[in-house]
Amino acid sequence: MEYKDTLLLPKTEFEMRGNLSKKEPLIQAKWDEENLYEAMQTTGEA
């Protein structure tokens, strides 16, 4: 029996490792595409 089979690790939709230096540019680009900052600014003006 493998040691990893004895651990109760969660099943998630996202990766367990960080890789922030690789993922951050992709996240920033998605936010730019969605105009997230501008949307947050306009909802705060109410």
Coordinates of C-alpha atoms in Angstrom, one line a residue:
M1 CA 0.0 0.0 0.0
E2 CA 1.3 3.4 -0.9
Y3 CA 1.7 6.0 1.8
K4 CA -0.3 8.6 -0.2
D5 CA -3.3 6.2 -0.2
T6 CA -3.4 6.4 3.6
L7 CA -3.7 10.2 3.7
L8 CA -7.1 11.9 3.7
L9 CA -6.4 14.7 1.3
P10 CA -9.3 16.9 0.1
K11 CA -10.6 16.6 -3.5
T12 CA -10.6 20.2 -4.8
E13 CA -11.2 21.9 -8.1
F14 CA -8.0 23.9 -7.8
E15 CA -4.4 22.9 -7.5
M16 CA -2.9 22.4 -4.1
R17 CA 0.5 24.0 -5.0
G18 CA 0.9 27.7 -5.2
N19 CA 2.9 28.6 -8.4
L20 CA 1.9 32.3 -7.7
S21 CA 4.7 33.6 -9.9
K22 CA 3.3 31.8 -12.9
K23 CA -0.4 32.2 -12.1
E24 CA -0.5 35.9 -11.1
P25 CA 0.0 37.3 -14.6
L26 CA -2.9 35.1 -15.8
I27 CA -5.1 36.3 -13.0
Q28 CA -4.2 39.9 -13.6
A29 CA -5.0 39.5 -17.3
K30 CA -8.4 38.0 -16.5
W31 CA -9.2 40.9 -14.2
D32 CA -8.2 43.4 -16.9
E33 CA -10.4 41.6 -19.4
E34 CA -13.4 41.7 -17.0
N35 CA -12.7 45.4 -16.0
L36 CA -12.9 44.2 -12.4
Y37 CA -11.3 47.3 -10.9
E38 CA -13.7 49.6 -12.7
A39 CA -16.7 47.5 -11.7
M40 CA -15.6 47.6 -8.0
Q41 CA -15.2 51.4 -8.3
T42 CA -18.7 51.9 -9.7
T43 CA -20.4 49.7 -7.2
G44 CA -18.7 51.6 -4.4
E45 CA -20.1 54.9 -5.6
A46 CA -23.7 54.1 -4.5

